[in-house]
Coordinates of C-alpha atoms in Angstrom, one line a residue:
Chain A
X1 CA -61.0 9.3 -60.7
X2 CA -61.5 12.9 -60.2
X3 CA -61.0 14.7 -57.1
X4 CA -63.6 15.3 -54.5
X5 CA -64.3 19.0 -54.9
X6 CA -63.7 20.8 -51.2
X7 CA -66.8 20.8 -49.0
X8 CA -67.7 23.7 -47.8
X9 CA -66.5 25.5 -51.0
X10 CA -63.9 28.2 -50.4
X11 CA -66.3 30.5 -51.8
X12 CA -69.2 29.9 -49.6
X13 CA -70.8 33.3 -48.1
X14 CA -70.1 33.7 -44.3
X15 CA -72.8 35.2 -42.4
X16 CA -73.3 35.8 -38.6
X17 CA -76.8 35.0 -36.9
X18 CA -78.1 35.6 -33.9
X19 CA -79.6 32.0 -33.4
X20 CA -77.6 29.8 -31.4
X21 CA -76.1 27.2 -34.1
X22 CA -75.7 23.3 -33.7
X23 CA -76.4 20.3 -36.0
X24 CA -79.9 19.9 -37.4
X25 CA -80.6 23.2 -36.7
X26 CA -82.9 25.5 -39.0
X27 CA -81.4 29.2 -38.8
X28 CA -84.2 31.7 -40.4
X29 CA -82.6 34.7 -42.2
X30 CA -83.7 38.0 -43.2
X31 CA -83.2 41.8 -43.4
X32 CA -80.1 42.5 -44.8
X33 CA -78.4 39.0 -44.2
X34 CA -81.0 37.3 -46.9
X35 CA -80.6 40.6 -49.2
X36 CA -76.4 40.0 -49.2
X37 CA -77.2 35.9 -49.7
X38 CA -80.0 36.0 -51.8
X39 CA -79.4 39.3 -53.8
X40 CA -75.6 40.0 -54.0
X41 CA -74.2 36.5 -53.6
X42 CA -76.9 34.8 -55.6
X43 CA -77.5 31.5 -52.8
X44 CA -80.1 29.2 -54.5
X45 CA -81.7 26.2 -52.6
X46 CA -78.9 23.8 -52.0
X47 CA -75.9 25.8 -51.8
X48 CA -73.9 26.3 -48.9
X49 CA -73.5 29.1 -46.3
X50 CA -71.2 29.5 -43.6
X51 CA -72.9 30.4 -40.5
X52 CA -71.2 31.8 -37.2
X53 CA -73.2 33.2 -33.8
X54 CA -70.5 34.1 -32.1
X55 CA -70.5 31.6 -29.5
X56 CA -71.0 27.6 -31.5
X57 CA -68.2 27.7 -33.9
X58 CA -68.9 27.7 -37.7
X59 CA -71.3 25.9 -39.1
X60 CA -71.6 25.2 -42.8
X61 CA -75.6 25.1 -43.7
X62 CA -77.4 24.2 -46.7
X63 CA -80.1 27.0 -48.0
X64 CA -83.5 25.4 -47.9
X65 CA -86.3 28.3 -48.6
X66 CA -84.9 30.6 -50.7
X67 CA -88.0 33.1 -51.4
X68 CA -87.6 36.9 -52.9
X69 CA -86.1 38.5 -49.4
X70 CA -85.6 35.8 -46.9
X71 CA -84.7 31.8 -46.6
X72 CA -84.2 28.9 -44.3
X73 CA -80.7 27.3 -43.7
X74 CA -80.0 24.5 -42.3
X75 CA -76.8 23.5 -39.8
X76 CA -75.1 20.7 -41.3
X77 CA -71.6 20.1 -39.9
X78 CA -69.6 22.4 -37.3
X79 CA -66.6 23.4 -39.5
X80 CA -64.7 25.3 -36.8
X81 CA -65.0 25.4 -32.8
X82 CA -65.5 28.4 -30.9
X83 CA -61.9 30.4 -31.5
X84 CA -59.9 32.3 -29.1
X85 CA -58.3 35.3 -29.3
X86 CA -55.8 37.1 -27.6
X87 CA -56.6 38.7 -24.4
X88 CA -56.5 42.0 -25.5
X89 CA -58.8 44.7 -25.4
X90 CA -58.3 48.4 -27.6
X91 CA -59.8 51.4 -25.7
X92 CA -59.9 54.8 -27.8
X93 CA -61.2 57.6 -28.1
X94 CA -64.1 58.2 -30.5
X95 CA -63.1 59.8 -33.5
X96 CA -64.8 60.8 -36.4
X97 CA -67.4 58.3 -37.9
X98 CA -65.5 56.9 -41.0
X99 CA -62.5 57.1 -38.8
X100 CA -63.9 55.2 -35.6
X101 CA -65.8 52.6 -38.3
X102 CA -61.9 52.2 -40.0
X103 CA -60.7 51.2 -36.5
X104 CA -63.7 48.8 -35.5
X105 CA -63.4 47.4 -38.7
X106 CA -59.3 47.1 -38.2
X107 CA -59.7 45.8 -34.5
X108 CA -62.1 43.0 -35.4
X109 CA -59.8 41.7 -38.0
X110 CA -56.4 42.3 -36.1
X111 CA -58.2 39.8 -33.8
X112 CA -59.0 42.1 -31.0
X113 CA -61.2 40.7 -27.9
X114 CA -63.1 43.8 -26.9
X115 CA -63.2 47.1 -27.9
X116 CA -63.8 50.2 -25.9
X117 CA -65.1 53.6 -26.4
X118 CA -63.2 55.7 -24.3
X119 CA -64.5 59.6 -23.5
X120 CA -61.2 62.2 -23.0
X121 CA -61.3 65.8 -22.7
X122 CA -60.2 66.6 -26.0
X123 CA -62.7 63.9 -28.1
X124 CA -64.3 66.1 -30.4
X125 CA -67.1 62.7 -30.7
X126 CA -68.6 62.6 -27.6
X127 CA -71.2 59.9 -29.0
X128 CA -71.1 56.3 -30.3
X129 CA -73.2 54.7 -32.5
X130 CA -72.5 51.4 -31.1
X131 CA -75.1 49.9 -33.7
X132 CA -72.8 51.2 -36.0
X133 CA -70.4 50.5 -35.1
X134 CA -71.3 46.6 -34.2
X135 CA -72.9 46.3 -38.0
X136 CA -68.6 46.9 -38.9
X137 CA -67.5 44.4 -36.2
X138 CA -70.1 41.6 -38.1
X139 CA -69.0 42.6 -41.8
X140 CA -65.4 42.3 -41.1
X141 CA -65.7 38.9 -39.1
X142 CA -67.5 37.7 -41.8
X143 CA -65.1 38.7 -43.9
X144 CA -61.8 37.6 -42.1
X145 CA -63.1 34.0 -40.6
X146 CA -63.2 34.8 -37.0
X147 CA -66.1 32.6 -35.4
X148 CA -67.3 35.2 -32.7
X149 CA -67.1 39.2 -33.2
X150 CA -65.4 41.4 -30.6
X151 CA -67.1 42.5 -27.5
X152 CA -68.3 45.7 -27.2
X153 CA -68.6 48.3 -24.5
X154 CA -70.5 51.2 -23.8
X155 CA -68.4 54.1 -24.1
X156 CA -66.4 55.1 -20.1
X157 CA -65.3 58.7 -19.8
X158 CA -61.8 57.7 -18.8
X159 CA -61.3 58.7 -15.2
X160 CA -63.9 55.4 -14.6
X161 CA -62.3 53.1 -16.7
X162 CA -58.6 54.0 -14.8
X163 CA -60.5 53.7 -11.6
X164 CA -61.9 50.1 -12.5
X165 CA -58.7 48.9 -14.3
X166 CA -58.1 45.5 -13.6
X167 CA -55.1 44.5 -12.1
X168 CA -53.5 42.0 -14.0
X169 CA -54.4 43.9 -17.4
X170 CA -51.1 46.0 -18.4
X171 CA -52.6 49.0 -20.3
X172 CA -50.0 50.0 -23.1
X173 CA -50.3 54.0 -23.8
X174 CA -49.2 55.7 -26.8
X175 CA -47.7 59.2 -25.2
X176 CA -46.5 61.8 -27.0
X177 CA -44.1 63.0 -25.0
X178 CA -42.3 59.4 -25.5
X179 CA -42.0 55.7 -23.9
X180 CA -40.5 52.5 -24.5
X181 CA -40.2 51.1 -28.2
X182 CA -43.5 49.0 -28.7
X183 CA -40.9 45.8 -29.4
X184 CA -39.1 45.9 -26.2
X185 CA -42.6 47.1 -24.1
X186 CA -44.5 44.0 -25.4
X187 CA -41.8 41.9 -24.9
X188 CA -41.5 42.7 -21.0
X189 CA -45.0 42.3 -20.3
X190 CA -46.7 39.2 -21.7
X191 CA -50.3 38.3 -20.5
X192 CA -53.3 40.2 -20.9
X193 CA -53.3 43.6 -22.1
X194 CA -54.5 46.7 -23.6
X195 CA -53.8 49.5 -25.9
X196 CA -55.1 53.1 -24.6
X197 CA -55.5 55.2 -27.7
X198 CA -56.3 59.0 -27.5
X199 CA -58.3 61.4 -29.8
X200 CA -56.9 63.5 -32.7
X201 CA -55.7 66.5 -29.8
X202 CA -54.1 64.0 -27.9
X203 CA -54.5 63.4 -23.8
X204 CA -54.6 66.5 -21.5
X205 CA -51.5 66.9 -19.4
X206 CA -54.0 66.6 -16.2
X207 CA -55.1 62.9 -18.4
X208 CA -51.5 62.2 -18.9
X209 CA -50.6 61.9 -15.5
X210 CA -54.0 59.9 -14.4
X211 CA -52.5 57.4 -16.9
X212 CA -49.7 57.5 -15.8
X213 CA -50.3 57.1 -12.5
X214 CA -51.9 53.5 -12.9
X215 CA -49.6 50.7 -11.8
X216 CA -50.9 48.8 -14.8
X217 CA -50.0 51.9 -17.6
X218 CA -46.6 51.0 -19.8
X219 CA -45.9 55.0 -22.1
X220 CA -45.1 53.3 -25.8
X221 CA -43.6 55.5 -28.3
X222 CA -44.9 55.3 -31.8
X223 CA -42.1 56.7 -33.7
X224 CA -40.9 60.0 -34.9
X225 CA -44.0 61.1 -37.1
X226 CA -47.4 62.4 -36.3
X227 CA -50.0 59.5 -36.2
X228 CA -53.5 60.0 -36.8
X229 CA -55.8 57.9 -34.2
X230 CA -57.0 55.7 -36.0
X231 CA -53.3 55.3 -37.7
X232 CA -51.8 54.5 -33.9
X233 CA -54.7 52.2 -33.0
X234 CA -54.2 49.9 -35.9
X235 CA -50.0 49.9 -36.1
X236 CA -49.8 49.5 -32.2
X237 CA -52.3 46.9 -32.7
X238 CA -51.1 45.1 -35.4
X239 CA -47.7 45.1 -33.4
X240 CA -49.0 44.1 -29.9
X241 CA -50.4 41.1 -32.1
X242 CA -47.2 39.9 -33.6
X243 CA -45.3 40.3 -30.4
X244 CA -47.7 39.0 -28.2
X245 CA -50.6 37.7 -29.4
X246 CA -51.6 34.6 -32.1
X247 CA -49.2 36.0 -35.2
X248 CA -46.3 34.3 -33.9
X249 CA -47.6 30.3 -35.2
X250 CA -46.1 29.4 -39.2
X251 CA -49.7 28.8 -40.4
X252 CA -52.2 31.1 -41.7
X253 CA -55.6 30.0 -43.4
Chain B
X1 CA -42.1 87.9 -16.6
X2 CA -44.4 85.8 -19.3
X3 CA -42.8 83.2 -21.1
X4 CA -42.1 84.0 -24.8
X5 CA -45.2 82.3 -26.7
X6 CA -43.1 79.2 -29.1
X7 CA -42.4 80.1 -32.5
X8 CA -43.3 78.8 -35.1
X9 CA -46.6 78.4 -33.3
X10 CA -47.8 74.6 -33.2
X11 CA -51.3 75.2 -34.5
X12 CA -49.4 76.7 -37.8
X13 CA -50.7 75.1 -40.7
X14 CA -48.4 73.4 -43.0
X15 CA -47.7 73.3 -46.5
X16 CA -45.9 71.0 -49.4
X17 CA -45.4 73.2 -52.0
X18 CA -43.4 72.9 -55.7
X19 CA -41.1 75.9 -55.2
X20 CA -37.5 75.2 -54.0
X21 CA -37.5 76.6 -50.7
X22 CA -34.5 78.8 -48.6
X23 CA -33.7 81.8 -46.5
X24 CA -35.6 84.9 -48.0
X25 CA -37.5 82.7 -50.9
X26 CA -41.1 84.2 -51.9
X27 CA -43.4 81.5 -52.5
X28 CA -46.8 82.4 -54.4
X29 CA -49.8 79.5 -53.7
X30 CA -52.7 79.4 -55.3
X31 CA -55.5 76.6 -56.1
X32 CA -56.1 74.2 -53.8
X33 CA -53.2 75.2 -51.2
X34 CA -54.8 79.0 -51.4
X35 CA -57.8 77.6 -50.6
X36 CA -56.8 75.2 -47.6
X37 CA -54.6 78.3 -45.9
X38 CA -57.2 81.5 -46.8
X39 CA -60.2 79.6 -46.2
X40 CA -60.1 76.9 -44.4
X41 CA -57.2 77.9 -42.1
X42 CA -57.8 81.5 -42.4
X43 CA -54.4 82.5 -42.3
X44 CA -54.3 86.4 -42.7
X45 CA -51.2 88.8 -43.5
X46 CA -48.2 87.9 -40.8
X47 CA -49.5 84.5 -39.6
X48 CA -46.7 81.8 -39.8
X49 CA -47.3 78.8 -42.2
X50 CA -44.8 75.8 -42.1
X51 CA -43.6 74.5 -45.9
X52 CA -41.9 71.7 -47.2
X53 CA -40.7 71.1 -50.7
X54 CA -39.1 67.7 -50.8
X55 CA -35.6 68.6 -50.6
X56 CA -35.0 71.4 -48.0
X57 CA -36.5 70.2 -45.1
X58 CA -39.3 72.2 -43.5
X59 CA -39.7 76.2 -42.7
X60 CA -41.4 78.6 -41.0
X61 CA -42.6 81.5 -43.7
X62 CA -45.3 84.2 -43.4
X63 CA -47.8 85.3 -45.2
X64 CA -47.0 88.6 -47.4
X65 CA -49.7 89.2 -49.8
X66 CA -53.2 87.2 -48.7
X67 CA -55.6 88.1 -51.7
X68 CA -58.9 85.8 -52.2
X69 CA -57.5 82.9 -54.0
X70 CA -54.0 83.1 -53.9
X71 CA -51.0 84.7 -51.4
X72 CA -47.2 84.8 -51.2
X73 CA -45.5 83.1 -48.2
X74 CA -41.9 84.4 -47.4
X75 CA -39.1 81.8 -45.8
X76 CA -38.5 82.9 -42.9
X77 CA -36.5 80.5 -40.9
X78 CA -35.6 76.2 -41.7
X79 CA -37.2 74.8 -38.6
X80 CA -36.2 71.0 -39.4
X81 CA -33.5 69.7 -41.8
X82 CA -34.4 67.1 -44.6
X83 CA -35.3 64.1 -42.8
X84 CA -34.3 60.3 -43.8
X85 CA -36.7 57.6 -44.1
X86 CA -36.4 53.9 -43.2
X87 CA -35.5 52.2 -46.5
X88 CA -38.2 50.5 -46.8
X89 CA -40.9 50.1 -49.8
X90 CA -44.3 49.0 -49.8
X91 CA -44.9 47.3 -53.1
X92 CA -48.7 46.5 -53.4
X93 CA -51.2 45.1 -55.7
X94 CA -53.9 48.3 -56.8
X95 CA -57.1 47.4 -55.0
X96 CA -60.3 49.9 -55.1
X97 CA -60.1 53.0 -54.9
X98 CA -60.9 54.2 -51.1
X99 CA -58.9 51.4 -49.8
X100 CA -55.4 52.0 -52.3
X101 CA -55.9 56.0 -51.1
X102 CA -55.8 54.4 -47.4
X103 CA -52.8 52.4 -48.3
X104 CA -51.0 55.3 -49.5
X105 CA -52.1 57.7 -46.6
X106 CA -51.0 55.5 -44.1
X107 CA -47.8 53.8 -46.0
X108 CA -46.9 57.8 -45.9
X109 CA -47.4 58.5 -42.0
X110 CA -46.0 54.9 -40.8
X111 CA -42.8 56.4 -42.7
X112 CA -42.5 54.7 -46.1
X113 CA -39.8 55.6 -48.2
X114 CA -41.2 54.5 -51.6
X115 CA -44.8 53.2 -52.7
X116 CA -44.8 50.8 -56.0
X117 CA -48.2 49.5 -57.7
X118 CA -47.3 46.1 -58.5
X119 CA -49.8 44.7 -61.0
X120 CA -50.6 40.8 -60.9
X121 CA -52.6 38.0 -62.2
X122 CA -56.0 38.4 -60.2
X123 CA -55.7 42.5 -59.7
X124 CA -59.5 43.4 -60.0
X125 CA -58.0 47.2 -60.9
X126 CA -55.4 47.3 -63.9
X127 CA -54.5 51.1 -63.8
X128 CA -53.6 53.3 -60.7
X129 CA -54.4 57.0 -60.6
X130 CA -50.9 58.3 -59.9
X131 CA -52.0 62.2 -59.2
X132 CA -54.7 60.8 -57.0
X133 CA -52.3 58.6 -55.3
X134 CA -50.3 61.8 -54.9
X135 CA -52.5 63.6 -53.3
X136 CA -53.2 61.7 -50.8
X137 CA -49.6 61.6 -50.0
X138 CA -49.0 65.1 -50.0
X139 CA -51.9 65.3 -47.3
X140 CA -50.7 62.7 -45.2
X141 CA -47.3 64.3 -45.4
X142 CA -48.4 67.3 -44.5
X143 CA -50.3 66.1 -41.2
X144 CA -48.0 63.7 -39.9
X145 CA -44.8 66.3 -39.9
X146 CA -42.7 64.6 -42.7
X147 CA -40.5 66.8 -44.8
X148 CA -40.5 64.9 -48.3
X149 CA -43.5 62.7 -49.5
X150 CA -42.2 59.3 -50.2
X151 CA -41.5 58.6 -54.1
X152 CA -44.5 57.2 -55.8
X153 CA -43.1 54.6 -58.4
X154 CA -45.8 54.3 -62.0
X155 CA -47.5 50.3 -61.9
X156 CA -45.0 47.4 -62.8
X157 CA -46.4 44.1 -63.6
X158 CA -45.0 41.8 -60.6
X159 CA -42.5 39.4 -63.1
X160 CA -40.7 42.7 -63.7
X161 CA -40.3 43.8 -60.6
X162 CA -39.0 40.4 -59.2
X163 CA -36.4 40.8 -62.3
X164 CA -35.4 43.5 -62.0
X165 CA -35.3 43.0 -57.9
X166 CA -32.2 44.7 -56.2
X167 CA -29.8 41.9 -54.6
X168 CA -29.2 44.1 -51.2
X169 CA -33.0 44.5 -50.4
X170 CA -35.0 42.0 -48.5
X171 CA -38.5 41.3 -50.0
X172 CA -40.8 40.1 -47.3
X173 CA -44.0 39.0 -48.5
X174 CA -47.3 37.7 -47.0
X175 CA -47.8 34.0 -48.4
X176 CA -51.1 32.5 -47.5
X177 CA -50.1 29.4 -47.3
X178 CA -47.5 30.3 -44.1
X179 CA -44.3 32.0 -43.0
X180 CA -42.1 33.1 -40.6
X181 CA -43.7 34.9 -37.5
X182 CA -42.6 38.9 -38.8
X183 CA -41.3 39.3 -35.3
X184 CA -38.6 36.5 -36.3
X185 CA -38.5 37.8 -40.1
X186 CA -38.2 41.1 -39.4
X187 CA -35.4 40.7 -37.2
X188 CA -33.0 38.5 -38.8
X189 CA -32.7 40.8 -41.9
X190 CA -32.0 44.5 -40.5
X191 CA -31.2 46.3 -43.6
X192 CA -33.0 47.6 -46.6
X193 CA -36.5 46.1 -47.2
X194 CA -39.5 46.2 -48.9
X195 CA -42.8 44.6 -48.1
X196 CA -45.2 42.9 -51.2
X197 CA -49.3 42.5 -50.8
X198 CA -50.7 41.0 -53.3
X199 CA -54.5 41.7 -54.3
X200 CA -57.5 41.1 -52.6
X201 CA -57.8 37.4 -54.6
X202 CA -54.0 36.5 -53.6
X203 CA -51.3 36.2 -55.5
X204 CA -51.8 32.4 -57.9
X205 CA -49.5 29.8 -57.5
X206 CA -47.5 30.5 -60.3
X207 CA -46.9 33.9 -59.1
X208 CA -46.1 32.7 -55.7
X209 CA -43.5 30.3 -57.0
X210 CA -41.6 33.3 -59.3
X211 CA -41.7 35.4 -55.9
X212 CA -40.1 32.5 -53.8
X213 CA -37.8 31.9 -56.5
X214 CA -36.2 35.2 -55.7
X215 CA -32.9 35.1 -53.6
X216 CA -34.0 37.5 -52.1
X217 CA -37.7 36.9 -51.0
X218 CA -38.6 35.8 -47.2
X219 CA -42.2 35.0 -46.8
X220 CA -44.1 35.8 -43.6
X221 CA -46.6 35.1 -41.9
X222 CA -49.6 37.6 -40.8
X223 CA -51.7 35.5 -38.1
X224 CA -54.7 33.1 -38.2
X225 CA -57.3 35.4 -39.7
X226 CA -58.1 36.7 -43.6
X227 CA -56.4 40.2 -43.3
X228 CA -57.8 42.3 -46.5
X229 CA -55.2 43.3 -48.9
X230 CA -54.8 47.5 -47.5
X231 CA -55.2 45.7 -43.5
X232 CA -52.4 43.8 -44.2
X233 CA -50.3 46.5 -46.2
X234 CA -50.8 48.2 -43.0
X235 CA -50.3 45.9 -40.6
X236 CA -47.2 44.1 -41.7
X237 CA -45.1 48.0 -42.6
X238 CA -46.3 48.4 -38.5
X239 CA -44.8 45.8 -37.3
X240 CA -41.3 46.3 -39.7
X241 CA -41.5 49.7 -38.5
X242 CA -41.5 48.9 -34.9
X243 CA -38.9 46.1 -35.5
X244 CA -36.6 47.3 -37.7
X245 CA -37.3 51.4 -38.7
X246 CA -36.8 54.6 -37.0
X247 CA -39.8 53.4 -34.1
X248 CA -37.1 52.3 -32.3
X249 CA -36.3 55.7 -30.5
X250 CA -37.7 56.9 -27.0
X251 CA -38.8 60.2 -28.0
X252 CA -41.9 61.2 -29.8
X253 CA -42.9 64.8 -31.1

């Protein structure tokens, strides 16, 4: 007898929607969404689609109206719950625009909760496309299975998001002028945290010492050669995750 | 009395260049390194350039003879001694073009010692531009402060590599179907290492089973979500970095 092929396929396109998802329900799609199903992954009517909204899960859906640039699918059975990530947000400093996309586009996949423009003295970006930049988050959850995409924020000149910080929420610095290795400043502070990343000039010394003046603020070092931004945000990231966050279980997908 | 202004100034650009550098050494540029000092740096007669050849660490030299497309620069003074690595390689499968030259930008500043194309069963590209590669190499090396580019090995098919593998050198690699945590890995083999990512697709199941058959292979694991091939690449040389290369000191530059 021959195996049962896999249901949903492996290969099933993963989209995000903005309709909220549950069983029975008919998700309407167009815009780019039915241009990348219809178009570049070639969905005819009966095929399956993997549908998340950020908030139900994963839903695996059958395409019902496929017409020339939009379709119907419908929710047939939840194939993930709502995941959690670790409680960790990444607050940098806008850089340059394929730069800042490479590090949305990084953060969403390293499994970052929330992700915060941060203004400095020295940003050379003083603007965010945050439509851009959420159109990254949605291609690269899409693409790396999470169920619901990062948060986030409107950019905060810095000063404000110090003044706000929240308590419990140790904010991990990278500072040039040194710190503790990221292994052994991960290690002594478990719980929810966040990685303060500056832009290409670096942090004022007047910025420095606001940092450095919150109880929360741990100075990491990240090694011996000149990082670009974007180049710190992802390794401390990546890092903070196997130390500390959901990269520490034997199974991957 | 006004303190004496640093020297070699820290805006000065810097250079990798063919010529075997030393004390008193002229050192004519032209093309594209002409171009990058005359006009987009506009260095101008007596302005300090910082150069690196590979071999002789890095020095301060200034400009002699600034013409339209080409100058001399004259070794003045060695202003850091060759540096050494963290013996670590990055062996990865080729994957498209903007994403390989990120590999190899990053592999660079995170402080790779040696980059190797592997080539395997479901690599969408089959041929690596070397002097591309190279490039982008040379560029990172020149931002991020390093005083030799790390050596860029031509594309060997994975069996090859595996037997031909060297029996002191740890080969971590990212096996989808689970591993070690890398903070556990990473730890329990200090030593010479070398990280493999396969392609985009994976590696099959034949391949897998070659590269477990290796004495020397440890797989790991890289957390609950799809990383693409060049995140992971990233990611995981991070986190060895952090664990077991030179991110271990307190003091940055």
């Amino acid at each position: 007898m021959p195996a049962t092929p896999a249901w949903p396929p492996r290969s099933a396109p993963r989209l995000f929607v903005e309709t909220a998802l549950g069983g029975g329900v008919a998700v309407p799609v167009d815009g780019n969404g039915a241009h990348y199903l219809i178009s570049v992954m070639r969905v005819r009517e009966g095929d399956t689609v993997l549908l998340f909204d950020g908030q139900s899960g994963e839903w695996a859906a059958t395409a019902e109206q496929v017409r020339k640039r939009d379709l119907v699918l419908r929710c047939v059975q939840q194939t993930k719950p709502a995941e959690t990530v670790p409680d960790f947000w990444l607050c940098a400093a806008p850089i340059k625009k394929g730069r800042i996309d490479l590090v949305a586009e990084k953060a969403c996949e390293l499994g970052v909760a929330k992700l915060v423009p941060v203004l400095t003295e020295r940003s050379v970006v003083d603007k965010v496309n945050l439509d851009r930049l959420h159109a990254h988050l949605v291609e690269a959850a899409e693409q790396c299975g999470r169920t619901a995409l990062p948060e986030l924020a409107p950019m905060i000149p810095l000063a404000r998001l110090l003044a706000d910080w929240p308590a419990e929420r140790t904010l991990f610095f990278a500072d040039e002028l040194g710190g503790a290795p990221m292994r052994d400043a991960f290690t002594a502070a478990p719980g929810p945290a966040a990685l303060l990343i500056g832009p290409e000039g670096g942090f004022t010394t007047a910025e420095r010492d606001l940092i450095r003046a919150a109880p929360q603020a741990r100075a990491i070092s990240l090694g011996p050669r000149i990082l670009r931004a974007e180049t710190a945000a992802i390794a401390a990231t990546a890092c903070w995750m196997a130390a500390n966050g959901d990269w520490t279980s034997c199974e991957t997908k």
